């Protein structure tokens, strides 16, 4: 019996070959009707015999294209129309815009094969692309995802490309960025004074390789912005890049041409190999096993970030030399957003790069490379950006209104929500500089337009001095405003990911978060649900002399910790030339000395007390160097910390921790052993606090989140200890451990606290 179904498919179903997939499926199953893109997703009118329709719908559910994410399929039966064939109808606009845009991905195997085939018309064409790969998010101006709504609009297709584009059985059918050397974007090589050197791809790649081997720095326009590249095996260019980029410590990311090359000098587990080779192509943090790169790539550290090529030009460059290893770091000045507009790149990077490789297609949405690491074969985000954004986080519960959450001021990513989805923005960086703040505002505008979100409720952190708090006030313009406690947002972000509804024990460790007592939190033990939380415990408070200044000059925190523990300042290694008496007077009088209890600041202070770090040039530098010392040994000394209950709160004594660290130092215990002992003291005390909370509450679900858990020893140690004791431990895997994920938590808490 013939039947007619209207089938609506929602999710990431545009720009991923969904219509040609449906077309081929219809031909295979003798289905008549049509398929089209609209601003809600994909609509299919399908007529056929009952059995064929069943097979057709089953295949849509189970065998969709690799880049697609099917969120929902709605089927409605209609009267038989007696369609004579199956075709692809023109896209149309509907009342709603709920379609999603696929992330940018690595070039696929089929395109790569054509790229290196001298007989193919796209041989060495650096913008080769098909339905299954290449730029998407970075080139989209609006939806529906059609060529005229992308930055490819100014490149009319030649006859050959048009023929492929219009053939439903071709791999490039309706591939919006499709192009060839005749009709598509072109590559250019310039000197940093904008003198054009070449427009020939083979000449460009050979010259760039030569410049890099000679020790020059080359700015290369990628998918989401510019990279700064230099030879990673030589000290001179790496040091030159550090000096010009004003980045004395923060590690550089690398790119190698093959997984085999990576395995030569870095340890790789099966999961790490899988992630490196994935279509998302993130930077992955791996342990060094053989020293073949400059020690200045990641000074003082044994873990190195690396990625594999993902653009045609990168593949071509590495094809010239299988042993090539390049620094491939974001094209920016330290802590500024990545440059993605050509004029801005020449303006901001010409004093860093000697040469520029660029192209004449506009990047609409910028994105840095995503950064991940693996513990116990589970992946964790440090930065969620290219390859993953703007893939939506799909939820069971519908949002009654459109929401906007501004995230935090560090490692920023904002979020928008409607229907049953949350869309997190790409990593935007630290919102200290006016440039980053401008990029933040323009990115918010772009997301609201493209995803057709008109927020009715605006949510931010409760910190009164955050840029995000102020901009959310401005954006709200009198609409409902909700402010969310920072560490509560960390915990609820993970609850959202796992759809946890009941209360959990939340352990949120980081550097800074504004507390309800107006002090700086960051060692939080909470009982939390999606709406509210109760603070159950924390490490005891200490002062930050000079406030923000102490975060940069970590020796001040070391001095404060000694003062708090009533120990002699002689235990501070960094005394020469320091205004110690002034700082002590500030501490005595509590002048410009905000109280803090954050794990991040405790790490900073102990790093100073052990003579590891005096001042920092980038966030978490002192903590990273302390962790690195601890990784040098497996021997540690058990430290049992005083834990007491005061006013219904469990307090771990920071003073006792410092006294016991100094005792080990007095006994001439090697610094790596003290560093590891410190880590285990935090782990053991945290475990005991969680056990006490369980005894009081009966809760066995524990969430660990916050930037301090990027520390491998801390994360693995506490995670394993809790699991061994029978706790069910949940960790973020869709959002970063740091502040890059709190916007998701803010959105969920905001929804639960809606007053209408």
XYZ file of C-alpha atoms in Angstrom:
756
model
C 0.000 0.000 0.000
C 1.337 3.426 -0.989
C 1.719 6.008 1.798
C 2.950 9.615 2.034
C 5.024 10.916 4.971
C 6.220 14.426 5.759
C 9.544 13.893 7.533
C 11.251 16.719 9.408
C 14.888 16.152 10.472
C 16.469 18.579 12.966
C 20.093 18.798 14.077
C 23.351 19.305 12.187
C 21.875 18.386 8.820
C 23.046 21.183 6.527
C 26.431 21.354 4.851
C 27.075 17.696 5.643
C 25.696 15.970 2.540
C 22.297 15.244 4.021
C 20.211 16.061 0.945
C 22.306 13.947 -1.474
C 22.224 11.172 1.138
C 18.405 11.375 1.168
C 18.303 11.574 -2.638
C 20.416 8.415 -3.064
C 18.404 6.658 -0.351
C 15.161 7.554 -2.113
C 16.421 6.142 -5.428
C 17.560 2.910 -3.728
C 14.148 2.438 -2.081
C 11.944 3.610 -4.957
C 10.678 6.607 -2.947
C 9.074 9.544 -4.774
C 8.835 13.130 -3.559
C 11.477 15.715 -2.669
C 13.906 16.968 -0.008
C 14.840 20.563 0.892
C 16.792 22.648 3.386
C 14.951 25.275 5.377
C 15.793 27.385 8.421
C 14.546 24.640 10.744
C 16.493 21.731 9.252
C 15.660 19.304 6.451
C 12.153 18.541 5.196
C 11.381 15.404 3.202
C 8.161 14.593 1.374
C 8.317 10.831 0.819
C 5.885 8.541 -0.961
C 6.253 4.823 -1.486
C 5.214 1.331 -0.518
C 5.048 0.719 3.240
C 8.069 -1.634 3.429
C 10.261 0.684 1.343
C 9.267 3.667 3.485
C 10.178 1.718 6.635
C 13.657 0.917 5.214
C 14.032 4.539 4.077
C 13.224 5.984 7.545
C 15.402 3.376 9.334
C 18.378 4.373 7.173
C 17.782 8.081 7.929
C 17.924 7.264 11.663
C 20.944 4.979 11.540
C 23.144 5.624 8.491
C 23.300 9.413 8.174
C 26.477 11.181 6.880
C 29.564 11.298 9.156
C 29.410 15.051 9.871
C 25.680 15.031 10.652
C 24.108 15.010 14.120
C 20.440 14.031 14.039
C 18.693 15.576 17.030
C 15.085 14.765 16.194
C 12.980 13.156 13.459
C 9.286 14.057 13.255
C 7.002 12.067 10.956
C 3.505 13.074 9.921
C 1.318 11.114 7.499
C -0.319 13.045 4.648
C -2.538 12.323 1.685
C -0.887 10.516 -1.221
C 0.259 13.033 -3.842
C 1.385 10.582 -6.575
C 4.801 12.170 -7.100
C 6.416 10.941 -10.325
C 10.076 11.179 -9.236
C 12.337 12.264 -6.370
C 14.161 15.592 -6.544
C 15.978 18.201 -4.462
C 13.877 21.315 -3.992
C 15.261 24.838 -3.493
C 15.951 25.947 0.099
C 13.344 28.082 1.803
C 12.902 30.189 4.909
C 10.397 29.200 7.582
C 9.139 31.036 10.649
C 11.778 29.515 12.906
C 15.558 29.293 12.590
C 16.694 26.209 14.472
C 19.218 24.708 12.096
C 22.756 24.158 13.336
C 26.015 24.737 11.520
C 28.603 21.956 11.393
C 32.079 22.644 12.777
C 35.136 22.972 10.542
C 36.890 19.647 9.968
C 40.019 18.034 8.598
C 40.291 17.407 4.850
C 38.877 13.908 4.093
C 40.768 10.986 2.525
C 38.992 11.316 -0.844
C 39.906 15.004 -1.196
C 43.460 14.308 -0.027
C 43.848 11.631 -2.692
C 42.655 14.064 -5.386
C 44.869 16.824 -3.956
C 48.012 14.745 -4.546
C 46.880 13.300 -7.911
C 48.674 15.138 -10.787
C 45.869 14.070 -13.170
C 43.139 15.648 -11.052
C 41.970 19.182 -11.880
C 42.264 20.083 -8.185
C 45.874 18.865 -7.927
C 47.584 20.974 -5.241
C 44.564 23.254 -5.039
C 44.651 24.480 -1.402
C 40.862 24.950 -1.129
C 39.823 21.467 -2.207
C 36.719 20.418 -0.276
C 33.683 18.155 -0.480
C 30.477 17.376 1.382
C 32.360 15.443 4.061
C 35.127 17.866 5.008
C 36.568 21.357 5.173
C 35.422 24.774 6.408
C 31.824 25.253 7.576
C 31.375 27.338 10.740
C 34.250 29.666 9.814
C 32.648 30.762 6.515
C 28.930 31.012 7.415
C 27.249 34.422 7.598
C 23.656 33.214 8.012
C 21.361 30.243 7.479
C 20.049 28.391 5.603
C 23.526 27.121 4.828
C 23.675 28.023 1.128
C 26.585 29.497 -0.819
C 25.118 33.018 -0.926
C 25.108 33.018 2.920
C 28.822 32.195 3.130
C 32.082 33.937 2.303
C 32.151 31.831 -0.904
C 29.391 34.053 -2.331
C 31.931 36.171 -4.223
C 33.344 33.155 -6.073
C 30.845 32.132 -8.806
C 31.300 28.481 -9.812
C 32.823 27.588 -13.157
C 30.925 25.167 -15.433
C 32.826 22.106 -14.179
C 32.221 22.916 -10.515
C 28.596 23.774 -11.227
C 28.079 20.427 -12.939
C 29.393 18.564 -9.861
C 27.400 20.820 -7.540
C 24.142 20.044 -9.342
C 24.671 16.291 -9.656
C 22.966 14.512 -6.719
C 25.217 11.490 -7.201
C 28.441 13.531 -7.012
C 30.466 13.840 -3.793
C 30.363 17.616 -4.171
C 26.619 17.892 -4.680
C 25.531 21.093 -2.929
C 28.932 21.452 -1.248
C 28.732 25.189 -0.602
C 32.513 25.893 -0.392
C 33.277 23.822 -3.510
C 35.749 25.469 -5.896
C 38.714 24.798 -8.159
C 41.752 26.744 -9.452
C 39.586 28.277 -12.195
C 36.851 29.784 -10.025
C 37.836 29.615 -6.354
C 39.915 31.495 -3.778
C 43.634 31.930 -4.322
C 46.711 31.731 -2.109
C 49.304 34.523 -1.803
C 52.766 34.837 -0.255
C 53.836 38.250 1.054
C 56.743 39.779 2.885
C 55.681 41.379 6.168
C 55.743 44.796 4.453
C 52.951 43.526 2.128
C 55.275 43.059 -0.870
C 53.777 40.254 -2.973
C 56.230 37.389 -3.553
C 54.155 34.737 -5.308
C 50.660 33.528 -6.238
C 51.795 30.088 -7.425
C 50.962 27.346 -4.922
C 54.025 25.165 -5.632
C 56.381 28.122 -5.495
C 54.707 29.366 -2.292
C 55.048 26.053 -0.478
C 58.697 25.616 -1.516
C 59.595 29.150 -0.431
C 57.751 28.805 2.893
C 59.611 25.556 3.581
C 62.900 27.299 2.745
C 62.088 30.303 4.981
C 61.205 28.023 7.891
C 64.410 25.986 7.544
C 66.386 29.256 7.454
C 64.919 30.203 10.855
C 62.259 32.691 9.775
C 58.776 33.044 11.279
C 55.856 32.668 8.876
C 52.250 33.701 9.543
C 49.946 31.197 7.815
C 46.219 31.820 7.424
C 44.374 28.678 8.472
C 40.699 27.769 8.797
C 39.820 29.903 11.828
C 42.658 32.412 11.880
C 46.400 32.863 11.486
C 49.098 30.574 12.872
C 52.657 31.645 13.581
C 55.028 28.936 12.382
C 58.736 28.311 12.854
C 61.146 25.363 12.954
C 60.552 23.621 16.288
C 63.862 21.748 16.231
C 66.043 24.880 16.452
C 66.457 27.106 19.510
C 67.036 30.378 17.653
C 63.680 30.721 15.811
C 61.729 29.446 18.843
C 63.416 31.995 21.118
C 62.878 34.718 18.502
C 59.163 33.841 18.402
C 58.982 33.924 22.215
C 60.584 37.344 22.327
C 58.462 38.841 19.528
C 55.231 37.294 20.835
C 56.036 38.411 24.417
C 55.499 34.868 25.702
C 58.381 33.847 28.000
C 56.877 30.631 29.451
C 53.548 29.501 27.991
C 54.171 26.382 25.852
C 53.917 26.499 22.068
C 51.822 23.981 20.139
C 53.531 21.858 17.505
C 52.489 20.301 14.216
C 54.063 17.159 12.776
C 53.281 15.621 9.404
C 52.286 12.122 10.504
C 51.295 9.992 13.469
C 54.525 8.025 12.936
C 56.574 11.187 13.441
C 54.650 12.009 16.623
C 55.351 8.503 17.976
C 59.086 9.018 17.472
C 59.341 11.562 20.283
C 56.061 11.534 22.252
C 54.245 8.757 24.130
C 50.898 7.822 22.554
C 48.119 5.666 24.007
C 45.398 4.177 21.736
C 42.924 6.885 22.809
C 45.470 9.647 22.217
C 46.199 8.276 18.752
C 42.470 8.186 17.965
C 42.035 11.833 19.039
C 45.051 13.064 17.067
C 43.716 11.369 13.918
C 40.109 12.488 14.440
C 38.372 14.805 11.978
C 38.381 17.559 14.662
C 42.209 17.627 14.724
C 42.742 19.176 18.186
C 46.057 19.941 19.831
C 46.744 17.054 22.215
C 49.024 17.345 25.261
C 51.458 14.397 25.263
C 54.453 13.317 27.341
C 57.879 13.654 25.745
C 59.929 10.458 25.405
C 62.825 11.612 23.223
C 64.320 15.087 22.958
C 64.371 16.132 19.296
C 62.762 19.577 19.572
C 64.006 22.831 21.083
C 63.807 22.917 24.880
C 62.233 26.366 24.510
C 59.043 24.968 22.933
C 57.720 24.062 26.403
C 60.337 25.339 28.875
C 60.511 23.442 32.186
C 57.739 21.051 31.067
C 57.756 17.408 29.943
C 54.293 17.535 28.314
C 53.999 19.017 24.833
C 50.972 20.011 22.740
C 50.907 18.676 19.187
C 48.476 18.320 16.276
C 48.459 16.825 12.796
C 47.818 18.732 9.534
C 44.189 19.416 8.639
C 44.258 21.913 5.751
C 45.469 21.079 2.219
C 48.278 23.653 2.465
C 49.539 22.106 5.713
C 49.550 18.639 4.120
C 51.468 19.998 1.129
C 54.054 21.706 3.343
C 54.698 18.559 5.382
C 54.853 16.416 2.219
C 58.151 18.156 1.417
C 59.885 16.752 4.505
C 58.601 13.824 6.605
C 60.838 14.922 9.513
C 59.508 18.466 9.618
C 58.211 19.575 13.034
C 56.875 23.113 13.310
C 55.771 25.374 16.083
C 52.202 26.202 15.018
C 50.881 28.665 17.563
C 47.940 31.080 17.465
C 48.628 34.239 15.477
C 48.310 36.800 18.231
C 50.156 38.679 20.923
C 50.091 36.939 24.287
C 46.533 36.815 25.763
C 44.942 38.559 22.743
C 42.438 36.877 20.381
C 43.694 35.085 17.289
C 44.013 37.327 14.199
C 41.591 36.279 11.471
C 41.058 39.413 9.369
C 43.824 40.045 6.834
C 44.378 43.767 7.444
C 44.390 43.233 11.187
C 46.850 40.352 10.830
C 49.359 42.513 8.932
C 48.867 45.304 11.444
C 49.249 43.163 14.590
C 51.634 40.440 13.407
C 54.051 42.146 10.990
C 56.549 42.748 13.822
C 56.388 39.021 14.701
C 56.239 37.266 11.312
C 58.759 37.755 8.509
C 56.410 36.375 5.839
C 52.661 35.873 5.398
C 50.730 33.121 3.601
C 47.197 34.338 3.084
C 44.181 33.861 0.816
C 41.306 35.968 -0.508
C 38.380 34.196 1.178
C 37.086 35.900 4.318
C 36.989 34.112 7.670
C 33.613 35.005 9.178
C 33.879 33.203 12.525
C 37.342 32.871 14.024
C 38.476 29.944 16.151
C 41.678 28.771 17.797
C 42.686 25.136 17.705
C 41.001 23.053 20.386
C 43.283 21.664 23.116
C 42.780 18.333 24.904
C 44.544 15.842 27.156
C 43.820 12.237 28.124
C 43.754 10.624 31.577
C 42.851 6.950 32.009
C 41.897 6.859 28.311
C 39.286 9.581 28.812
C 39.631 12.866 26.885
C 39.364 16.262 28.585
C 39.153 19.748 27.076
C 41.471 22.571 27.991
C 40.111 24.609 25.081
C 36.959 23.788 23.078
C 37.015 25.567 19.750
C 37.799 24.550 16.144
C 36.370 21.179 15.173
C 33.824 21.136 18.010
C 32.083 24.535 17.891
C 29.222 25.152 17.220
C 28.057 21.534 17.712
C 25.093 21.819 20.098
C 24.747 20.208 23.509
C 21.431 18.371 23.266
C 19.231 18.158 26.374
C 16.008 16.366 27.310
C 14.293 19.380 28.855
C 12.963 22.284 26.754
C 13.914 25.873 27.543
C 10.697 27.908 27.955
C 12.463 31.067 26.725
C 15.656 31.995 24.884
C 18.620 32.420 27.254
C 22.067 34.007 27.094
C 24.909 33.262 29.547
C 28.085 35.298 29.364
C 30.564 32.824 30.924
C 33.603 33.967 32.906
C 36.325 36.518 32.307
C 39.079 33.902 31.896
C 39.137 31.243 29.155
C 35.837 32.751 28.065
C 33.118 30.989 26.149
C 29.514 32.235 26.265
C 26.358 30.199 25.659
C 22.939 30.622 24.089
C 19.962 28.312 24.580
C 16.560 27.645 23.060
C 14.273 24.676 22.506
C 16.289 21.686 23.817
C 19.801 22.823 22.963
C 22.673 24.855 24.339
C 25.268 26.211 21.918
C 28.607 27.175 23.447
C 30.754 29.689 21.604
C 34.316 29.011 20.579
C 37.129 29.813 23.038
C 37.467 33.609 23.170
C 40.343 33.950 25.650
C 40.856 36.211 28.636
C 38.685 39.316 28.550
C 41.263 41.744 29.924
C 42.190 43.549 26.714
C 39.890 45.941 24.798
C 40.604 43.922 21.606
C 39.270 40.710 23.192
C 36.250 42.562 24.556
C 35.426 43.870 21.056
C 35.780 40.379 19.583
C 33.542 39.034 22.360
C 30.773 41.509 21.536
C 30.931 40.902 17.771
C 30.907 37.110 18.311
C 27.826 37.390 20.532
C 26.055 39.393 17.795
C 27.023 36.782 15.178
C 25.718 33.858 17.261
C 22.424 35.564 18.083
C 21.853 36.328 14.389
C 22.921 32.986 12.906
C 21.079 30.851 15.459
C 18.085 33.189 15.582
C 18.206 33.622 19.349
C 16.487 36.595 20.955
C 17.328 36.229 24.654
C 14.597 36.990 27.153
C 16.770 36.207 30.191
C 20.434 37.141 30.655
C 22.738 35.255 33.021
C 26.228 36.032 34.279
C 28.707 35.262 37.033
C 28.004 37.072 40.307
C 31.469 38.702 40.379
C 30.769 42.473 40.535
C 33.941 43.434 38.650
C 33.884 40.957 35.755
C 33.662 42.405 32.244
C 31.069 39.711 31.531
C 28.894 40.943 34.417
C 28.947 44.486 33.035
C 28.345 43.469 29.412
C 25.455 41.222 30.473
C 23.874 44.160 32.329
C 24.209 46.208 29.146
C 22.881 43.483 26.824
C 19.915 42.760 29.107
C 18.683 46.343 28.829
C 16.063 45.885 31.525
C 15.184 42.273 30.690
C 15.368 39.687 33.519
C 18.898 39.205 34.937
C 20.217 36.245 36.929
C 23.619 36.089 38.632
C 25.171 32.705 39.325
C 27.899 31.677 41.755
C 31.011 30.604 39.846
C 31.652 27.193 41.445
C 27.997 26.236 41.391
C 28.140 26.812 37.605
C 31.191 24.513 37.338
C 29.286 21.677 39.014
C 25.984 22.172 37.175
C 27.783 22.197 33.800
C 28.684 18.554 34.446
C 25.174 17.786 35.752
C 23.801 19.072 32.436
C 26.198 16.938 30.424
C 25.099 13.738 32.193
C 21.438 14.836 32.646
C 21.779 14.479 36.445
C 18.711 15.854 38.228
C 19.322 14.854 41.871
C 21.744 16.608 44.291
C 25.466 15.777 44.026
C 28.629 16.413 45.992
C 30.522 18.972 43.941
C 34.267 19.502 44.280
C 35.219 22.683 42.450
C 38.909 23.639 42.547
C 40.267 26.646 40.645
C 42.081 29.960 40.974
C 39.341 32.532 41.465
C 35.602 32.652 41.993
C 33.581 35.303 43.788
C 31.889 33.818 46.859
C 28.601 34.614 48.541
C 30.638 35.940 51.498
C 32.393 38.372 49.085
C 35.692 36.492 49.473
C 37.659 34.664 46.796
C 36.635 31.011 46.652
C 38.271 28.122 44.808
C 38.531 25.061 47.105
C 34.828 24.327 47.228
C 32.995 21.284 48.535
C 29.305 21.751 47.721
C 26.049 19.904 47.842
C 24.465 21.156 44.650
C 21.439 20.642 42.482
C 20.506 22.479 39.302
C 18.878 25.368 41.153
C 20.901 26.031 44.302
C 23.811 24.856 46.421
C 25.047 24.632 49.974
C 28.708 25.222 50.743
C 29.819 22.284 52.880
C 33.539 22.952 53.184
C 36.722 24.572 51.904
C 40.386 25.147 52.730
C 40.926 27.893 55.300
C 41.291 31.488 54.135
C 44.543 33.399 53.697
C 45.250 36.870 52.330
C 46.416 38.044 48.913
C 48.619 41.093 49.614
C 48.079 43.574 46.805
C 45.098 41.672 45.426
C 45.599 41.062 41.692
C 49.302 41.906 42.060
C 49.780 38.822 44.256
C 48.468 36.609 41.437
C 51.343 37.804 39.209
C 53.981 38.097 41.967
C 53.403 34.723 43.613
C 56.191 35.273 46.169
C 53.644 37.562 47.906
C 51.314 34.586 48.369
C 54.219 32.549 49.759
C 54.895 35.324 52.286
C 51.203 35.550 53.193
C 50.988 31.785 53.761
C 54.008 31.958 56.085
C 52.405 34.869 57.958
C 49.099 32.984 58.268
C 50.912 29.885 59.584
C 52.926 32.038 62.042
C 56.226 30.990 60.481
C 59.372 33.025 59.931
C 59.661 34.954 56.672
C 63.163 33.478 56.415
C 61.518 30.448 54.805
C 60.702 32.554 51.740
C 63.414 31.914 49.096
C 62.723 35.143 47.173
C 63.528 37.955 49.601
C 66.176 40.020 47.867
C 64.945 43.469 46.826
C 61.397 42.778 48.033
C 59.405 45.280 50.159
C 58.832 42.593 52.818
C 58.165 45.011 55.713
C 55.538 46.880 53.693
C 53.812 43.610 52.736
C 53.879 42.449 56.375
C 52.304 45.735 57.483
C 49.601 45.283 54.840
C 48.927 41.788 56.200
C 48.886 43.020 59.819
C 46.405 45.790 59.010
C 44.557 43.754 56.361
C 45.018 46.634 53.884
C 44.389 45.720 50.221
C 44.594 42.062 51.232
C 41.476 40.241 50.014
C 40.820 36.864 51.596
C 41.066 33.765 49.412
C 40.891 30.019 49.859
C 41.486 28.885 46.288
C 43.510 25.797 45.464
C 45.064 27.678 42.551
C 46.488 30.348 44.857
C 47.697 27.694 47.355
C 49.585 26.045 44.462
C 51.090 29.454 43.595
C 52.207 30.104 47.172
C 53.751 26.659 47.666
C 55.539 26.976 44.315
C 57.107 30.177 45.668
C 57.968 28.626 49.065
C 59.776 25.738 47.360
C 61.844 28.176 45.284
C 60.245 27.017 42.040
C 58.506 30.210 40.919
C 58.858 33.850 41.975
C 56.641 35.638 39.450
C 54.493 34.457 36.543
C 54.014 35.628 32.961
C 50.883 33.590 32.271
C 48.030 32.050 34.241
C 48.863 28.842 36.188
C 52.597 29.069 35.410
C 53.594 28.570 39.056
C 51.190 25.626 39.427
C 52.439 23.995 36.210
C 56.059 24.268 37.340
C 55.132 22.793 40.734
C 53.341 19.884 39.028
C 56.358 19.344 36.782
C 58.621 19.010 39.847
C 56.203 16.475 41.339
C 56.269 14.450 38.107
C 60.033 13.965 38.519
C 59.563 11.436 41.330
C 57.210 8.748 42.608
C 58.330 9.118 46.222
C 56.247 11.218 48.590
C 55.802 11.714 52.333
C 52.357 11.326 53.826
C 50.887 14.571 55.127
C 47.747 14.361 57.227
C 46.036 17.729 57.457
C 43.921 19.115 60.265
C 40.256 19.062 59.281
C 37.728 20.618 61.629
C 34.119 21.721 61.592
C 33.276 25.365 62.201
C 29.752 26.760 61.935
C 28.489 23.720 59.979
C 31.405 23.885 57.523
C 34.286 21.450 57.105
C 37.540 23.421 57.062
C 40.853 21.996 55.858
C 43.711 23.856 57.550
C 45.821 25.703 54.989
C 48.082 26.769 57.900
C 48.738 23.122 58.831
C 49.531 22.336 55.186
C 52.144 25.112 55.038
C 53.726 24.139 58.367
C 54.125 20.545 57.185
C 55.574 21.611 53.819
C 58.147 23.743 55.654
C 58.937 20.834 58.016
C 59.801 18.668 54.984
C 61.942 21.488 53.628
C 63.735 21.759 56.984
C 64.496 18.025 56.812
C 66.237 18.644 53.456
C 63.748 16.429 51.599
C 64.324 16.835 47.829
C 62.030 19.440 46.253
C 60.350 16.967 43.821
C 59.377 14.768 46.789
C 57.949 17.744 48.683
C 56.039 18.826 45.563
C 54.494 15.348 45.187
C 53.790 15.190 48.943
C 51.911 18.500 48.620
C 49.747 17.109 45.793
C 48.886 14.015 47.816
C 48.112 16.118 50.889
C 45.460 17.969 48.842
C 44.119 14.669 47.435
C 43.915 12.912 50.833
C 42.293 15.882 52.588
C 39.779 16.351 49.749
C 38.853 12.677 49.870
C 38.238 12.880 53.632
C 36.001 15.944 53.219
C 33.929 14.185 50.537
C 33.567 11.151 52.818
C 32.326 13.370 55.655
C 29.773 15.015 53.355
C 28.572 11.576 52.227
C 28.120 10.544 55.878
C 25.991 13.641 56.478
C 23.976 13.492 53.224
C 24.046 9.935 51.917
C 25.040 11.272 48.470
C 27.433 9.071 46.476
C 27.509 10.987 43.178
C 30.587 13.270 43.038
C 31.443 15.833 40.374
C 35.009 17.131 39.956
C 35.432 20.310 37.921
C 37.441 23.536 37.788
C 40.738 24.671 36.287
C 42.892 23.104 39.038
C 41.819 19.669 37.785
C 43.865 20.249 34.645
C 46.651 19.090 36.979
C 47.128 15.420 36.064
C 48.270 14.273 39.508
C 45.381 15.963 41.302
C 42.706 14.806 38.841
C 43.851 11.183 38.547
C 44.657 10.819 42.254
C 41.339 12.084 43.615
C 39.287 10.430 40.861
C 40.809 6.991 41.514
C 40.609 7.332 45.295
C 36.913 8.239 45.146
C 36.045 5.438 42.716
C 37.920 2.893 44.818
C 35.801 3.955 47.809
C 32.577 3.339 45.874
C 31.723 6.883 44.778
C 30.253 7.488 41.329
C 32.531 10.142 39.824
C 31.478 12.457 36.978
C 33.905 14.617 35.001
C 33.295 17.077 32.141
C 33.995 15.629 28.713
C 31.939 17.919 26.471
C 33.166 21.170 28.033
C 36.549 22.299 29.415
C 37.567 21.677 33.033
C 38.388 25.390 33.306
C 36.112 28.442 32.991
C 35.458 27.611 29.320
C 32.554 25.435 30.477
C 30.805 27.549 33.113
C 28.404 29.209 30.637
C 26.661 25.830 30.284
C 26.214 25.684 34.063
C 24.991 29.298 34.105
C 22.350 28.488 31.456
C 20.968 25.513 33.407
C 20.933 27.339 36.773
C 19.284 30.302 35.029
C 16.544 28.073 33.622
C 15.861 26.505 37.037
C 15.581 29.949 38.635
C 13.203 31.502 36.114
C 10.399 33.293 37.944
C 7.871 33.075 35.088
